[in-house]
PDB file of C-alpha atoms in Angstrom:
ATOM      1  CA  GLU A   1     149.956  68.502  48.177  1.00 78.00           C
ATOM      2  CA  ASP A   2     147.028  67.986  50.615  1.00 83.00           C
ATOM      3  CA  GLN A   3     143.714  68.364  48.532  1.00 90.00           C
ATOM      4  CA  VAL A   4     140.262  69.445  50.087  1.00 96.00           C
ATOM      5  CA  THR A   5     136.937  69.402  47.603  1.00 97.00           C
ATOM      6  CA  GLN A   6     133.733  70.409  48.977  1.00 98.00           C
ATOM      7  CA  SER A   7     130.613  69.958  47.027  1.00 97.00           C
ATOM      8  CA  PRO A   8     127.938  71.309  46.482  1.00 98.00           C
ATOM      9  CA  GLU A   9     129.446  74.958  46.112  1.00 97.00           C
ATOM     10  CA  ALA A  10     125.915  76.253  47.341  1.00 98.00           C
ATOM     11  CA  LEU A  11     122.875  74.753  48.720  1.00 98.00           C
ATOM     12  CA  ARG A  12     119.475  76.363  48.871  1.00 98.00           C
ATOM     13  CA  LEU A  13     117.264  74.708  51.728  1.00 98.00           C
ATOM     14  CA  GLN A  14     113.656  75.180  52.842  1.00 98.00           C
ATOM     15  CA  GLU A  15     113.260  75.449  56.759  1.00 98.00           C
ATOM     16  CA  GLY A  16     112.862  71.880  57.761  1.00 97.00           C
ATOM     17  CA  GLU A  17     114.581  70.217  54.729  1.00 97.00           C
ATOM     18  CA  SER A  18     117.475  68.300  55.682  1.00 98.00           C
ATOM     19  CA  SER A  19     120.448  67.694  53.763  1.00 98.00           C
ATOM     20  CA  SER A  20     124.071  66.960  53.441  1.00 98.00           C
ATOM     21  CA  LEU A  21     127.325  68.366  52.843  1.00 98.00           C
ATOM     22  CA  ASN A  22     130.255  66.592  51.383  1.00 98.00           C
ATOM     23  CA  CYS A  23     134.085  67.000  51.959  1.00 98.00           C
ATOM     24  CA  SER A  24     136.386  64.753  50.311  1.00 97.00           C
ATOM     25  CA  TYR A  25     140.000  65.014  50.857  1.00 95.00           C
ATOM     26  CA  THR A  26     143.626  63.629  49.828  1.00 91.00           C
ATOM     27  CA  VAL A  27     146.439  64.166  52.659  1.00 87.00           C
ATOM     28  CA  SER A  28     149.712  62.536  53.163  1.00 83.00           C
ATOM     29  CA  GLY A  29     149.248  62.245  56.947  1.00 79.00           C
ATOM     30  CA  LEU A  30     145.795  63.021  58.302  1.00 82.00           C
ATOM     31  CA  ARG A  31     146.080  64.426  61.990  1.00 87.00           C
ATOM     32  CA  GLY A  32     142.491  65.703  61.796  1.00 91.00           C
ATOM     33  CA  LEU A  33     139.457  67.055  60.045  1.00 95.00           C
ATOM     34  CA  PHE A  34     137.769  70.164  61.062  1.00 96.00           C
ATOM     35  CA  TRP A  35     134.572  71.656  60.330  1.00 98.00           C
ATOM     36  CA  TYR A  36     134.007  75.266  60.884  1.00 98.00           C
ATOM     37  CA  ARG A  37     131.010  77.911  60.191  1.00 98.00           C
ATOM     38  CA  GLN A  38     132.044  81.304  58.499  1.00 98.00           C
ATOM     39  CA  ASP A  39     129.573  84.166  58.346  1.00 97.00           C
ATOM     40  CA  PRO A  40     130.253  86.768  55.914  1.00 94.00           C
ATOM     41  CA  GLY A  41     133.076  89.288  56.729  1.00 93.00           C
ATOM     42  CA  LYS A  42     133.710  87.005  59.962  1.00 95.00           C
ATOM     43  CA  GLY A  43     136.593  84.385  60.849  1.00 96.00           C
ATOM     44  CA  PRO A  44     135.893  80.508  60.718  1.00 97.00           C
ATOM     45  CA  GLU A  45     133.956  79.451  63.986  1.00 97.00           C
ATOM     46  CA  PHE A  46     135.100  75.913  64.987  1.00 96.00           C
ATOM     47  CA  LEU A  47     132.415  73.270  64.931  1.00 97.00           C
ATOM     48  CA  PHE A  48     133.777  69.889  65.068  1.00 95.00           C
ATOM     49  CA  THR A  49     137.075  67.772  65.084  1.00 95.00           C
ATOM     50  CA  LEU A  50     137.052  63.928  63.602  1.00 96.00           C
ATOM     51  CA  TYR A  51     140.330  62.064  63.978  1.00 92.00           C
ATOM     52  CA  SER A  52     139.435  58.583  62.654  1.00 92.00           C
ATOM     53  CA  ALA A  53     137.392  56.863  60.402  1.00 93.00           C
ATOM     54  CA  GLY A  54     133.700  55.698  61.565  1.00 96.00           C
ATOM     55  CA  GLU A  55     133.864  58.785  63.967  1.00 96.00           C
ATOM     56  CA  GLU A  56     130.652  60.940  64.483  1.00 97.00           C
ATOM     57  CA  LYS A  57     130.093  64.109  66.196  1.00 97.00           C
ATOM     58  CA  GLU A  58     126.849  66.039  66.933  1.00 97.00           C
ATOM     59  CA  LYS A  59     126.047  69.506  67.849  1.00 95.00           C
ATOM     60  CA  GLU A  60     122.362  70.699  67.681  1.00 96.00           C
ATOM     61  CA  ARG A  61     121.203  70.293  64.141  1.00 97.00           C
ATOM     62  CA  LEU A  62     124.418  69.549  62.722  1.00 98.00           C
ATOM     63  CA  LYS A  63     126.306  65.856  62.564  1.00 98.00           C
ATOM     64  CA  ALA A  64     129.951  65.508  61.052  1.00 98.00           C
ATOM     65  CA  THR A  65     130.840  61.919  59.940  1.00 98.00           C
ATOM     66  CA  LEU A  66     134.298  60.775  58.856  1.00 96.00           C
ATOM     67  CA  THR A  67     135.335  57.847  56.543  1.00 93.00           C
ATOM     68  CA  LYS A  68     138.861  57.165  55.020  1.00 89.00           C
ATOM     69  CA  LYS A  69     138.268  59.515  51.898  1.00 92.00           C
ATOM     70  CA  GLU A  70     135.315  61.637  52.861  1.00 96.00           C
ATOM     71  CA  SER A  71     133.430  63.706  55.793  1.00 98.00           C
ATOM     72  CA  PHE A  72     129.861  64.800  55.462  1.00 98.00           C
ATOM     73  CA  LEU A  73     128.088  67.081  57.432  1.00 98.00           C
ATOM     74  CA  HIS A  74     124.362  66.528  57.958  1.00 98.00           C
ATOM     75  CA  ILE A  75     121.929  69.440  58.620  1.00 98.00           C
ATOM     76  CA  THR A  76     118.721  67.843  60.336  1.00 98.00           C
ATOM     77  CA  ALA A  77     115.929  70.302  59.962  1.00 98.00           C
ATOM     78  CA  PRO A  78     117.727  73.809  59.310  1.00 98.00           C
ATOM     79  CA  LYS A  79     116.425  76.670  60.877  1.00 98.00           C
ATOM     80  CA  PRO A  80     117.221  80.458  58.985  1.00 98.00           C
ATOM     81  CA  GLU A  81     120.093  80.910  61.616  1.00 97.00           C
ATOM     82  CA  ASP A  82     121.949  77.903  59.986  1.00 98.00           C
ATOM     83  CA  SER A  83     122.601  80.115  56.614  1.00 98.00           C
ATOM     84  CA  ALA A  84     126.269  80.175  56.709  1.00 98.00           C
ATOM     85  CA  THR A  85     129.189  78.869  54.439  1.00 98.00           C
ATOM     86  CA  TYR A  86     130.489  75.611  55.863  1.00 98.00           C
ATOM     87  CA  LEU A  87     134.361  75.032  55.727  1.00 98.00           C
ATOM     88  CA  CYS A  88     136.256  71.783  55.824  1.00 97.00           C
ATOM     89  CA  ALA A  89     139.672  71.587  56.453  1.00 96.00           C
ATOM     90  CA  VAL A  90     142.148  68.945  56.946  1.00 93.00           C
ATOM     91  CA  LEU A  91     145.283  68.919  59.467  1.00 89.00           C
ATOM     92  CA  ASN A  92     148.844  68.093  58.325  1.00 81.00           C
ATOM     93  CA  TYR A  93     151.315  70.502  59.714  1.00 77.00           C
ATOM     94  CA  LYS A  94     148.433  73.228  58.732  1.00 84.00           C
ATOM     95  CA  LEU A  95     145.021  73.525  58.187  1.00 89.00           C
ATOM     96  CA  SER A  96     144.136  73.232  54.348  1.00 92.00           C
ATOM     97  CA  PHE A  97     140.891  74.464  53.623  1.00 96.00           C
ATOM     98  CA  GLY A  98     138.162  73.535  51.152  1.00 97.00           C
ATOM     99  CA  ALA A  99     136.534  75.966  49.287  1.00 97.00           C
ATOM    100  CA  GLY A 100     133.230  75.829  51.451  1.00 97.00           C
ATOM    101  CA  THR A 101     129.815  75.016  50.797  1.00 98.00           C
ATOM    102  CA  THR A 102     127.528  78.219  51.063  1.00 98.00           C
ATOM    103  CA  VAL A 103     123.937  76.909  52.995  1.00 98.00           C
ATOM    104  CA  THR A 104     121.025  79.569  52.630  1.00 98.00           C
ATOM    105  CA  VAL A 105     117.939  78.355  54.869  1.00 98.00           C
ATOM    106  CA  ARG A 106     114.672  80.122  53.564  1.00 97.00           C
ATOM    107  CA  ALA A 107     111.856  80.469  56.322  1.00 96.00           C
TER     108      ALA A 107
ATOM    109  CA  GLU B   1     134.533  82.719  76.705  1.00 78.00           C
ATOM    110  CA  PRO B   2     138.315  82.997  75.602  1.00 83.00           C
ATOM    111  CA  GLU B   3     138.581  84.372  72.082  1.00 94.00           C
ATOM    112  CA  VAL B   4     141.288  85.389  69.555  1.00 97.00           C
ATOM    113  CA  THR B   5     141.090  89.342  69.055  1.00 97.00           C
ATOM    114  CA  GLN B   6     142.469  91.015  66.200  1.00 98.00           C
ATOM    115  CA  THR B   7     142.903  94.687  65.433  1.00 97.00           C
ATOM    116  CA  PRO B   8     142.346  96.756  63.487  1.00 97.00           C
ATOM    117  CA  SER B   9     139.322  95.416  62.044  1.00 97.00           C
ATOM    118  CA  HIS B  10     139.650  97.361  58.712  1.00 98.00           C
ATOM    119  CA  GLN B  11     142.969  98.598  57.316  1.00 97.00           C
ATOM    120  CA  VAL B  12     143.348 101.061  54.195  1.00 98.00           C
ATOM    121  CA  THR B  13     146.959 101.565  52.966  1.00 98.00           C
ATOM    122  CA  GLN B  14     148.594 103.006  50.162  1.00 98.00           C
ATOM    123  CA  MET B  15     150.574 100.360  47.861  1.00 98.00           C
ATOM    124  CA  GLY B  16     154.271 100.535  49.121  1.00 98.00           C
ATOM    125  CA  GLN B  17     153.298 101.147  52.409  1.00 98.00           C
ATOM    126  CA  GLU B  18     154.217  99.088  55.526  1.00 98.00           C
ATOM    127  CA  VAL B  19     151.335  97.565  57.533  1.00 98.00           C
ATOM    128  CA  ILE B  20     151.391  96.057  60.865  1.00 98.00           C
ATOM    129  CA  LEU B  21     148.434  93.568  61.940  1.00 98.00           C
ATOM    130  CA  ARG B  22     147.896  92.679  65.461  1.00 97.00           C
ATOM    131  CA  CYS B  23     146.382  89.823  67.536  1.00 98.00           C
ATOM    132  CA  VAL B  24     146.095  88.599  70.777  1.00 97.00           C
ATOM    133  CA  PRO B  25     145.950  84.752  71.075  1.00 96.00           C
ATOM    134  CA  ILE B  26     144.012  82.774  73.599  1.00 94.00           C
ATOM    135  CA  SER B  27     146.116  82.997  76.766  1.00 90.00           C
ATOM    136  CA  ASN B  28     147.193  79.209  77.203  1.00 88.00           C
ATOM    137  CA  HIS B  29     147.484  78.686  73.495  1.00 92.00           C
ATOM    138  CA  LEU B  30     151.094  77.573  72.258  1.00 91.00           C
ATOM    139  CA  TYR B  31     150.774  77.599  68.481  1.00 93.00           C
ATOM    140  CA  PHE B  32     149.951  80.754  66.689  1.00 95.00           C
ATOM    141  CA  TYR B  33     149.128  81.412  62.989  1.00 96.00           C
ATOM    142  CA  TRP B  34     148.294  84.016  60.307  1.00 98.00           C
ATOM    143  CA  TYR B  35     145.823  82.987  57.215  1.00 98.00           C
ATOM    144  CA  ARG B  36     144.635  84.946  54.605  1.00 98.00           C
ATOM    145  CA  GLN B  37     141.415  85.010  52.467  1.00 97.00           C
ATOM    146  CA  ILE B  38     141.034  86.804  49.100  1.00 97.00           C
ATOM    147  CA  LEU B  39     137.181  87.984  48.702  1.00 94.00           C
ATOM    148  CA  GLY B  40     135.614  84.672  47.146  1.00 91.00           C
ATOM    149  CA  GLN B  41     138.560  82.467  47.716  1.00 94.00           C
ATOM    150  CA  LYS B  42     139.758  79.470  50.073  1.00 95.00           C
ATOM    151  CA  VAL B  43     141.448  80.263  53.444  1.00 97.00           C
ATOM    152  CA  GLU B  44     145.118  79.904  52.738  1.00 96.00           C
ATOM    153  CA  PHE B  45     147.870  79.435  55.270  1.00 95.00           C
ATOM    154  CA  LEU B  46     150.849  81.909  55.769  1.00 97.00           C
ATOM    155  CA  VAL B  47     152.688  81.017  58.413  1.00 97.00           C
ATOM    156  CA  SER B  48     153.046  78.998  61.847  1.00 94.00           C
ATOM    157  CA  PHE B  49     154.822  80.118  64.929  1.00 95.00           C
ATOM    158  CA  TYR B  50     155.664  78.064  68.154  1.00 92.00           C
ATOM    159  CA  ASN B  51     158.337  78.534  70.743  1.00 90.00           C
ATOM    160  CA  ASN B  52     159.026  81.809  69.392  1.00 91.00           C
ATOM    161  CA  GLU B  53     160.306  81.021  65.940  1.00 94.00           C
ATOM    162  CA  ILE B  54     158.429  80.137  62.721  1.00 95.00           C
ATOM    163  CA  SER B  55     157.787  76.465  62.212  1.00 93.00           C
ATOM    164  CA  GLU B  56     156.073  76.318  58.508  1.00 93.00           C
ATOM    165  CA  LYS B  57     155.206  78.819  56.198  1.00 95.00           C
ATOM    166  CA  SER B  58     153.840  78.737  52.598  1.00 95.00           C
ATOM    167  CA  GLU B  59     155.335  80.171  49.549  1.00 94.00           C
ATOM    168  CA  ILE B  60     152.803  83.240  49.687  1.00 95.00           C
ATOM    169  CA  PHE B  61     154.940  84.226  52.796  1.00 96.00           C
ATOM    170  CA  ASP B  62     157.996  85.578  51.071  1.00 94.00           C
ATOM    171  CA  ASP B  63     160.310  88.395  52.078  1.00 95.00           C
ATOM    172  CA  GLN B  64     158.032  91.002  52.312  1.00 96.00           C
ATOM    173  CA  PHE B  65     156.079  89.064  55.432  1.00 98.00           C
ATOM    174  CA  SER B  66     157.397  88.814  58.622  1.00 98.00           C
ATOM    175  CA  VAL B  67     156.086  87.771  62.194  1.00 97.00           C
ATOM    176  CA  GLU B  68     156.734  88.776  65.660  1.00 95.00           C
ATOM    177  CA  ARG B  69     155.533  87.826  69.227  1.00 93.00           C
ATOM    178  CA  PRO B  70     157.116  90.881  70.991  1.00 86.00           C
ATOM    179  CA  ASP B  71     155.826  90.265  74.476  1.00 86.00           C
ATOM    180  CA  GLY B  72     153.539  87.213  76.317  1.00 77.00           C
ATOM    181  CA  SER B  73     150.416  88.188  74.619  1.00 87.00           C
ATOM    182  CA  ASN B  74     150.825  89.772  71.064  1.00 94.00           C
ATOM    183  CA  PHE B  75     151.496  88.214  67.778  1.00 97.00           C
ATOM    184  CA  THR B  76     152.063  90.571  64.928  1.00 97.00           C
ATOM    185  CA  LEU B  77     152.183  89.979  60.779  1.00 98.00           C
ATOM    186  CA  LYS B  78     153.941  92.719  59.232  1.00 98.00           C
ATOM    187  CA  ILE B  79     153.990  93.218  55.399  1.00 98.00           C
ATOM    188  CA  ARG B  80     157.109  95.638  54.327  1.00 96.00           C
ATOM    189  CA  SER B  81     155.803  97.061  50.959  1.00 95.00           C
ATOM    190  CA  THR B  82     152.191  96.287  50.234  1.00 97.00           C
ATOM    191  CA  LYS B  83     150.815  95.482  46.897  1.00 97.00           C
ATOM    192  CA  LEU B  84     147.495  95.624  45.502  1.00 97.00           C
ATOM    193  CA  GLU B  85     147.401  91.491  45.518  1.00 97.00           C
ATOM    194  CA  ASP B  86     147.859  91.872  49.438  1.00 97.00           C
ATOM    195  CA  SER B  87     144.170  92.955  49.722  1.00 98.00           C
ATOM    196  CA  ALA B  88     142.447  90.406  51.672  1.00 98.00           C
ATOM    197  CA  MET B  89     140.971  89.308  55.046  1.00 98.00           C
ATOM    198  CA  TYR B  90     143.764  88.167  57.100  1.00 98.00           C
ATOM    199  CA  PHE B  91     143.081  85.765  60.024  1.00 98.00           C
ATOM    200  CA  CYS B  92     145.000  85.101  63.331  1.00 98.00           C
ATOM    201  CA  ALA B  93     144.591  81.711  64.735  1.00 97.00           C
ATOM    202  CA  SER B  94     145.895  79.769  67.834  1.00 95.00           C
ATOM    203  CA  ARG B  95     145.718  76.452  69.427  1.00 93.00           C
ATOM    204  CA  THR B  96     146.621  74.650  72.457  1.00 90.00           C
ATOM    205  CA  ALA B  97     148.482  71.458  70.933  1.00 80.00           C
ATOM    206  CA  MET B  98     149.339  70.272  67.726  1.00 68.00           C
ATOM    207  CA  ASN B  99     146.301  67.973  66.828  1.00 69.00           C
ATOM    208  CA  THR B 100     143.571  70.306  68.346  1.00 83.00           C
ATOM    209  CA  GLU B 101     141.303  72.669  67.124  1.00 90.00           C
ATOM    210  CA  ALA B 102     142.545  76.133  66.080  1.00 93.00           C
ATOM    211  CA  PHE B 103     140.140  79.340  67.200  1.00 95.00           C
ATOM    212  CA  PHE B 104     140.467  82.178  64.634  1.00 97.00           C
ATOM    213  CA  GLY B 105     139.874  85.829  65.264  1.00 98.00           C
ATOM    214  CA  GLN B 106     137.455  88.027  63.250  1.00 97.00           C
ATOM    215  CA  GLY B 107     139.837  89.172  60.980  1.00 98.00           C
ATOM    216  CA  THR B 108     141.487  92.601  59.566  1.00 98.00           C
ATOM    217  CA  ARG B 109     140.405  93.803  56.035  1.00 98.00           C
ATOM    218  CA  LEU B 110     143.222  94.872  54.473  1.00 98.00           C
ATOM    219  CA  THR B 111     142.643  97.017  51.404  1.00 98.00           C
ATOM    220  CA  VAL B 112     145.772  98.311  49.212  1.00 98.00           C
ATOM    221  CA  VAL B 113     144.852 101.052  46.962  1.00 98.00           C
TER     222      VAL B 113
END
């Protein structure tokens, strides 16, 4: 069965303090690794898709990278509006989600 | 920008009652999904639907659940006899092709009392 483990569970950052979130995975046939952002009471919002080891994607202050066993989401100089839960998911025939990392950025 | 829309946003129902959750996927998408998220837990896969039939379903998706695409735009999830443990956020999602990103709706919060 596909397994996705995210760490840490929670991350409290000062505005401007860069950090990284980890997603380690075990999947029988990886068709893609996805990062989503989820705000409280809302649906997951798509951020990135990564398909192969070595691939990187960037969007504003976020950068996602992929190796054969894990993915990282780097947040550079975060702002309070980056506060959210960040979800990692792997695609086989379905998306299997990790439990998420809840990021809180203080001004 | 196209989006997945879900109605209602919140549904309260008595245990044992039937509920229908409704979704309008993005218009050119071909693959449709239902996921649920119990408060404080992971987003869990329920069912995938392609070419007017179920393509995969999880062990959660038992005989109490059914899905339909009654016309060219709507996609519904029916729970025949709700239980307390069915209380959760239910998300509809759609994608254009198998390996592309899925776009999620804002969810229906189902509360069974």
